[in-house]
Amino acid sequence: MMAARSRTASILRAAHRRRPLPASGISRVGHQTNNTIAATDVGWRGNAHQRFVHATPLILSDASPFSRLTKSNSTSGGQNDTRPKSSTQHDNATTASVSQTFDDNGSYNFEKEDEKSRLKLWHETKETEFQHLNAQTTKLLDSSSKKGSDIISQIQQWNEFISSITTDMDFEFRTKNPYYPPSEFMTSITYEAAERATSLLMHLTNQENGKKIPPSLEVSAHKLVMNAWSNVFHWSSGDRCEEILDVYGLKFGGDMNYMPSMDDYKTVMRAHLKSCSSSYNTDGSAAASPGEKALEMMNLLNNVYTAGDLFLKPDVELYSHTIAVVRNTLLDWQLRRQFRKSDVELEKQLSLELLSVLEQMEESMAEEAEVEEKDAKVQSSLDKWRSMIRAYSDAIAVVSRVPLSASIRSSEQMLETLEQFVSSNADAILASTGGEDESDSTILDEIQRCIEGAYSSQISSQLIVADFNTALANASASEQTFLRMKERSDGASTKESKLCPAPTPDHVQGLIRSQVECLRGKYFRPDFNSALGKLEELPHLKAQRLLKELEVQQAGRPIDGSLYSDISWACTQILHWPSIYKGNKYAFTTMSAKALLKHTMHQYSQGSIDFSWVGTATKMYNNLFSIYSQMARNSRNSKEKQVSMEQCLELLDDMLYWHKESGGTIAKPDSHTLGLILKTIFNSGLPSSFDCAQTTLQRLAGLGVKAKQGDYLLLMKNSKDPTEVEEILNRVKANYDRDHSEKPTTSLYSECISAYARSRHQNSVSKVMHLFDELDQLYKSTGDPDFRPDSKLYGATIDAISKTKSQGNKAIRQATMLLDRMEKDFDSGLIDVAPNRYAYTSILSAISQARLPDGHVMAEDLLLRMNNRSRQVNDEDILPDVVAYTALLQALSRSKSPTKTDKANQWFAEMETRYAEGNSDMKPNKITYNALINCWRMSGRRDAGEQAQKVLELVEQRYQEGDYEIKPDAMMYSSVIDAWSRGQSTDKVERAWDLYSRMKDQYANGNIDMCPNDIIISTLIKCCGFAQGGEQAKTEGLKVLLRCFSDVTASKHIGQSPSTFYILLTSLSRLVGDDAKRRPMSASIFQACVKAGQLNAAVLNALSECQPELYVKLPFVVNGTFRIEDIPSEWSKNLPHDNRGNRRDARKK
């Protein structure tokens, strides 16, 4: 047996070798090092046991982290909680429940001042105890007469101190949830205390110049320190505990009296369990998770037992500990899945191994049951019953969350097994209690919580589902589980009440969440919407009914406000389901959400709701704010947009009222609140929106709500005045200069420059370049990447410069120089992002609008430059797209080059080829076709009309083939009519009238894009005036002109304007040379103009040319001259003030 134990020790030691932890692996609190302890650390680390991390004594100061009541764990990055909480919330922790523990500053809000004071007093007491023990330890280690028993005693005191923090804490939450992530105070002080115990152990093993210490004393010391680490919430707790086991197992491996026992391995398991409640991978290493380590140890012990070591037979408690570690490891991953990429396959593997351990545990329990059957004296202890029930609860929690194969044992099957297990062993479980023993009562309470947790896990299982049908099936299954739990509770005796607990509010919440999950907007499909409408009770109504029933059952006892918040969220999802709102969705959803919010706040005022998380009420308000935001964004009714903003601001008033009434404990606006309100205000489109947003920003700033960069950008984008935008930037710059509380980032500078680009009158090269250079200097002086110029900044600057008013092409030249600089800075590594397509196309667009003599040449050069640059830096995102080619075509259309139509056709053909080859960015759009038509329109060629109409027919053909984005409209037809007008075809009047007639027919048939207007009719009249082909062509042109005149006076769609009457008169002059024939027609045109109140100087001048005898008879014309102010007001009553003509006398030339 001695030899077998020695071989067992070798196996254990070999299997538990771990690579040394890096020196920085253990997070430090950051205190000074005591020279006495550090000196002995060196000797310890110099030997083979380098994995022990040296301990440093705690030097307390006014800035001690222990003085903070509760804060998020700095090592885990998660949220920590010391507030009272219901028993099942730990087992059903979700990302939401974890994040709902603290306010925006990471500090927990205690609604009851006495509870806060009590916790503060407890912290101060423990800190004082730490100081006292630390002083004792220092004194003991400095003593020359210290004994081993004294050191053991001191280690024992540290052990008891740590235990008092993690297991003896008398707060309800910590008592019910011993493995929940702790506060930073608990993590820091217990970690430092365990370090002190470890340093004492090192002194004990190194003292007296190598004299042998009694083995029993040394083993006791090692076990005490292991126990200390098993009560520390830290990611390294399990490793530290296992290292100590490895050290003394190695030292005494040849003596069976000092080999690690099963209890020692259970201690290590408990330490790994504590590691699960922290971020166990904070050092960035690829170290195995606590669950993997626990399973490795479990498999090792099974192998050792199978090899013949009967002293290390795994028992029920060890199996249960192993399952608990795996469960908490997987739960930790599940909670953080949205924050980091998780290894789903590893999760599945750990889950399967957990089920394997559960099966081994069931076999072990069955073997023990057979022994008990044969020997009545052998009975299972209450601890074993607790271990078994806890194992089932943990396994259900895992299987209900991790997706496994359908052939694997389901959580529902395991819950049924647990129910059968409890029912068949109820008498034995109750018989194992010791009557009034307080510890037995505590264990029974834990058994009850485990059973409650199992039901809660099953009710809340698979809330993250794929579609409506799955969600609906889950909701039905959850309801059946809830009813079964209630039925078992109703049928249980008083004595069995803890083994068959009644549903708690947490189970109701799980049931409510399973119902409202069915309404998640992403599940919407028309067939699912139809199925939803056929349900006997809609999910949100069922959830509200369950809540009302719970309110009656609680009868004055506060209900957690998060239940109301879940239903409030459901109101936001109703927007996606027409079968529920059946009309005006925004009116329905706002009414539902407002009614629920009003009821919630009334219940709160009556003391019937407990907002244990300060953010619950805020979340409910934000849900309603989000509905208003969507209403303002999506509504086409301007009145509805205005109402959304007004109600949004009223809701803010209500929110601030409750925040004040609660003493600042609930309904505090946060940054999300601010963002939603700003979006609603700006989406309303009201002229006062910018001022209203500024007021709201200042109002919430008074409550500590800081605007984010996105809020500032929203303000900037919705301002029409660039000076207002620059004021916002200057405000952020002032805050940065004062305390660095905000940063004037590159995005803010880019938006400010873009604001100047949007302004026609205030844009200037000097202002834009000043902002650009200011940011560039800020980056060079600080090196802060938030100030680093990027492609968006360069693009905005280039765009702004390109749009400035300048003589000739000065602005375009400056923009091109900045583009050169951008390319150079990227090539030299000064900026990370190369010039993007937007930077090039901004200059191209400016060229296309500039009417420069060499504009088309500049545009062609820039487009070729884009192609060359793309090849040079191997970046296809720089390649010209449809915007670039369209800008080139526009530049060609304004060019006087005789070859511009040939070049336009060439570039357009290149676009078509690239699009056909699969480049979707090269698909011609309506603007492209219009630009090509304009090239022909402005070409001066005889066949301009014919060629322009070919382009129009191509557009119509492609539209008929399904390209609905290029639907022809009135303006496209107008351009082609103008092309006919400018051409020299003898049939141009007939062809132009044919296009106009087609437009009218399409409009009459319902195509509103083909509505005729004064511009189109004027273009057609001008075409008539330039009819080609002799008298016959002029006669045909006169007929069409008179038809146009009839449309002008009769059609309600064609607006009458002075330009139309001017063109009618000038065209009539060209078509009819005989004054006698022309006189009645010109008189009719003039009379129509006067009747329409559209008479101005231009029309009068045209009349003097067309019909001078009528002109000179006008009462206000004296000697062929008239003054604008003498024109009768009735004759020009419908003219804008600036369209009456010059204020100087107008004279007939």
PDB file of N, CA and C in Angstrom, residues 774-816:
ATOM      1  N   GLU A 774      -5.113  73.643 -37.726  1.00  0.00           N
ATOM      2  CA  GLU A 774      -5.227  73.629 -36.265  1.00  0.00           C
ATOM      3  C   GLU A 774      -5.252  72.194 -35.744  1.00  0.00           C
ATOM      4  N   LEU A 775      -6.036  71.347 -36.379  1.00  0.00           N
ATOM      5  CA  LEU A 775      -6.078  69.941 -35.963  1.00  0.00           C
ATOM      6  C   LEU A 775      -4.751  69.255 -36.249  1.00  0.00           C
ATOM      7  N   ASP A 776      -4.166  69.541 -37.379  1.00  0.00           N
ATOM      8  CA  ASP A 776      -2.877  68.945 -37.724  1.00  0.00           C
ATOM      9  C   ASP A 776      -1.822  69.280 -36.679  1.00  0.00           C
ATOM     10  N   GLN A 777      -1.816  70.516 -36.212  1.00  0.00           N
ATOM     11  CA  GLN A 777      -0.865  70.931 -35.184  1.00  0.00           C
ATOM     12  C   GLN A 777      -1.172  70.276 -33.849  1.00  0.00           C
ATOM     13  N   LEU A 778      -2.458  70.114 -33.548  1.00  0.00           N
ATOM     14  CA  LEU A 778      -2.852  69.458 -32.291  1.00  0.00           C
ATOM     15  C   LEU A 778      -2.372  68.015 -32.271  1.00  0.00           C
ATOM     16  N   TYR A 779      -2.469  67.347 -33.403  1.00  0.00           N
ATOM     17  CA  TYR A 779      -1.992  65.965 -33.473  1.00  0.00           C
ATOM     18  C   TYR A 779      -0.474  65.889 -33.321  1.00  0.00           C
ATOM     19  N   LYS A 780       0.227  66.796 -33.987  1.00  0.00           N
ATOM     20  CA  LYS A 780       1.689  66.780 -33.923  1.00  0.00           C
ATOM     21  C   LYS A 780       2.196  67.079 -32.512  1.00  0.00           C
ATOM     22  N   SER A 781       1.470  67.922 -31.763  1.00  0.00           N
ATOM     23  CA  SER A 781       1.920  68.301 -30.420  1.00  0.00           C
ATOM     24  C   SER A 781       1.562  67.267 -29.362  1.00  0.00           C
ATOM     25  N   THR A 782       0.516  66.468 -29.591  1.00  0.00           N
ATOM     26  CA  THR A 782       0.067  65.505 -28.578  1.00  0.00           C
ATOM     27  C   THR A 782       0.325  64.055 -28.970  1.00  0.00           C
ATOM     28  N   GLY A 783       0.317  63.761 -30.261  1.00  0.00           N
ATOM     29  CA  GLY A 783       0.460  62.374 -30.697  1.00  0.00           C
ATOM     30  C   GLY A 783      -0.778  61.541 -30.421  1.00  0.00           C
ATOM     31  N   ASP A 784      -1.873  62.194 -30.001  1.00  0.00           N
ATOM     32  CA  ASP A 784      -3.109  61.486 -29.674  1.00  0.00           C
ATOM     33  C   ASP A 784      -3.762  61.007 -30.969  1.00  0.00           C
ATOM     34  N   PRO A 785      -4.007  59.707 -31.099  1.00  0.00           N
ATOM     35  CA  PRO A 785      -4.614  59.191 -32.341  1.00  0.00           C
ATOM     36  C   PRO A 785      -6.010  59.738 -32.604  1.00  0.00           C
ATOM     37  N   ASP A 786      -6.699  60.238 -31.557  1.00  0.00           N
ATOM     38  CA  ASP A 786      -8.022  60.827 -31.770  1.00  0.00           C
ATOM     39  C   ASP A 786      -7.952  62.120 -32.564  1.00  0.00           C
ATOM     40  N   PHE A 787      -6.758  62.695 -32.674  1.00  0.00           N
ATOM     41  CA  PHE A 787      -6.571  63.935 -33.423  1.00  0.00           C
ATOM     42  C   PHE A 787      -5.889  63.694 -34.773  1.00  0.00           C
ATOM     43  N   ARG A 788      -5.672  62.464 -35.095  1.00  0.00           N
ATOM     44  CA  ARG A 788      -4.916  62.166 -36.301  1.00  0.00           C
ATOM     45  C   ARG A 788      -5.760  62.440 -37.540  1.00  0.00           C
ATOM     46  N   PRO A 789      -5.253  63.242 -38.473  1.00  0.00           N
ATOM     47  CA  PRO A 789      -5.996  63.491 -39.707  1.00  0.00           C
ATOM     48  C   PRO A 789      -6.302  62.189 -40.441  1.00  0.00           C
ATOM     49  N   ASP A 790      -7.509  62.082 -40.951  1.00  0.00           N
ATOM     50  CA  ASP A 790      -7.890  60.873 -41.670  1.00  0.00           C
ATOM     51  C   ASP A 790      -8.474  61.254 -43.033  1.00  0.00           C
ATOM     52  N   SER A 791      -8.889  60.242 -43.759  1.00  0.00           N
ATOM     53  CA  SER A 791      -9.391  60.482 -45.111  1.00  0.00           C
ATOM     54  C   SER A 791     -10.663  61.314 -45.105  1.00  0.00           C
ATOM     55  N   LYS A 792     -11.470  61.161 -44.064  1.00  0.00           N
ATOM     56  CA  LYS A 792     -12.709  61.946 -43.989  1.00  0.00           C
ATOM     57  C   LYS A 792     -12.392  63.427 -43.828  1.00  0.00           C
ATOM     58  N   LEU A 793     -11.398  63.744 -43.001  1.00  0.00           N
ATOM     59  CA  LEU A 793     -11.006  65.142 -42.805  1.00  0.00           C
ATOM     60  C   LEU A 793     -10.479  65.727 -44.117  1.00  0.00           C
ATOM     61  N   TYR A 794      -9.584  65.012 -44.756  1.00  0.00           N
ATOM     62  CA  TYR A 794      -9.059  65.493 -46.036  1.00  0.00           C
ATOM     63  C   TYR A 794     -10.191  65.653 -47.051  1.00  0.00           C
ATOM     64  N   GLY A 795     -11.073  64.652 -47.096  1.00  0.00           N
ATOM     65  CA  GLY A 795     -12.176  64.707 -48.052  1.00  0.00           C
ATOM     66  C   GLY A 795     -13.091  65.888 -47.804  1.00  0.00           C
ATOM     67  N   ALA A 796     -13.426  66.143 -46.521  1.00  0.00           N
ATOM     68  CA  ALA A 796     -14.285  67.279 -46.192  1.00  0.00           C
ATOM     69  C   ALA A 796     -13.605  68.592 -46.547  1.00  0.00           C
ATOM     70  N   THR A 797     -12.313  68.672 -46.264  1.00  0.00           N
ATOM     71  CA  THR A 797     -11.570  69.901 -46.573  1.00  0.00           C
ATOM     72  C   THR A 797     -11.494  70.132 -48.077  1.00  0.00           C
ATOM     73  N   ILE A 798     -11.185  69.100 -48.805  1.00  0.00           N
ATOM     74  CA  ILE A 798     -11.131  69.214 -50.270  1.00  0.00           C
ATOM     75  C   ILE A 798     -12.494  69.611 -50.818  1.00  0.00           C
ATOM     76  N   ASP A 799     -13.549  69.003 -50.286  1.00  0.00           N
ATOM     77  CA  ASP A 799     -14.900  69.319 -50.740  1.00  0.00           C
ATOM     78  C   ASP A 799     -15.237  70.776 -50.457  1.00  0.00           C
ATOM     79  N   ALA A 800     -14.891  71.241 -49.235  1.00  0.00           N
ATOM     80  CA  ALA A 800     -15.193  72.624 -48.862  1.00  0.00           C
ATOM     81  C   ALA A 800     -14.437  73.611 -49.751  1.00  0.00           C
ATOM     82  N   ILE A 801     -13.157  73.345 -49.964  1.00  0.00           N
ATOM     83  CA  ILE A 801     -12.357  74.245 -50.815  1.00  0.00           C
ATOM     84  C   ILE A 801     -12.896  74.250 -52.237  1.00  0.00           C
ATOM     85  N   SER A 802     -13.288  73.088 -52.721  1.00  0.00           N
ATOM     86  CA  SER A 802     -13.780  72.988 -54.096  1.00  0.00           C
ATOM     87  C   SER A 802     -15.045  73.810 -54.305  1.00  0.00           C
ATOM     88  N   LYS A 803     -15.828  73.972 -53.240  1.00  0.00           N
ATOM     89  CA  LYS A 803     -17.118  74.657 -53.353  1.00  0.00           C
ATOM     90  C   LYS A 803     -17.027  76.155 -53.090  1.00  0.00           C
ATOM     91  N   THR A 804     -15.853  76.643 -52.708  1.00  0.00           N
ATOM     92  CA  THR A 804     -15.733  78.070 -52.433  1.00  0.00           C
ATOM     93  C   THR A 804     -15.804  78.866 -53.724  1.00  0.00           C
ATOM     94  N   LYS A 805     -16.294  80.108 -53.581  1.00  0.00           N
ATOM     95  CA  LYS A 805     -16.363  81.002 -54.738  1.00  0.00           C
ATOM     96  C   LYS A 805     -14.988  81.615 -54.958  1.00  0.00           C
ATOM     97  N   SER A 806     -14.473  81.466 -56.159  1.00  0.00           N
ATOM     98  CA  SER A 806     -13.160  82.027 -56.462  1.00  0.00           C
ATOM     99  C   SER A 806     -13.090  82.358 -57.940  1.00  0.00           C
ATOM    100  N   GLN A 807     -12.178  83.205 -58.286  1.00  0.00           N
ATOM    101  CA  GLN A 807     -11.998  83.566 -59.681  1.00  0.00           C
ATOM    102  C   GLN A 807     -11.297  82.422 -60.415  1.00  0.00           C
ATOM    103  N   GLY A 808     -11.849  82.081 -61.552  1.00  0.00           N
ATOM    104  CA  GLY A 808     -11.243  81.025 -62.342  1.00  0.00           C
ATOM    105  C   GLY A 808     -11.260  79.702 -61.600  1.00  0.00           C
ATOM    106  N   ASN A 809     -10.150  79.018 -61.685  1.00  0.00           N
ATOM    107  CA  ASN A 809     -10.064  77.693 -61.063  1.00  0.00           C
ATOM    108  C   ASN A 809      -9.162  77.705 -59.830  1.00  0.00           C
ATOM    109  N   LYS A 810      -9.062  78.854 -59.152  1.00  0.00           N
ATOM    110  CA  LYS A 810      -8.160  78.979 -58.001  1.00  0.00           C
ATOM    111  C   LYS A 810      -8.512  77.981 -56.900  1.00  0.00           C
ATOM    112  N   ALA A 811      -9.809  77.894 -56.552  1.00  0.00           N
ATOM    113  CA  ALA A 811     -10.226  76.982 -55.480  1.00  0.00           C
ATOM    114  C   ALA A 811      -9.943  75.534 -55.862  1.00  0.00           C
ATOM    115  N   ILE A 812     -10.210  75.196 -57.100  1.00  0.00           N
ATOM    116  CA  ILE A 812      -9.980  73.818 -57.551  1.00  0.00           C
ATOM    117  C   ILE A 812      -8.495  73.496 -57.512  1.00  0.00           C
ATOM    118  N   ARG A 813      -7.646  74.464 -57.890  1.00  0.00           N
ATOM    119  CA  ARG A 813      -6.206  74.253 -57.823  1.00  0.00           C
ATOM    120  C   ARG A 813      -5.761  74.012 -56.384  1.00  0.00           C
ATOM    121  N   GLN A 814      -6.335  74.772 -55.456  1.00  0.00           N
ATOM    122  CA  GLN A 814      -5.964  74.586 -54.050  1.00  0.00           C
ATOM    123  C   GLN A 814      -6.422  73.219 -53.537  1.00  0.00           C
ATOM    124  N   ALA A 815      -7.616  72.817 -53.940  1.00  0.00           N
ATOM    125  CA  ALA A 815      -8.104  71.498 -53.529  1.00  0.00           C
ATOM    126  C   ALA A 815      -7.214  70.394 -54.092  1.00  0.00           C
ATOM    127  N   THR A 816      -6.760  70.575 -55.318  1.00  0.00           N
ATOM    128  CA  THR A 816      -5.878  69.580 -55.931  1.00  0.00           C
ATOM    129  C   THR A 816      -4.530  69.524 -55.207  1.00  0.00           C
TER     130      THR A 816
END
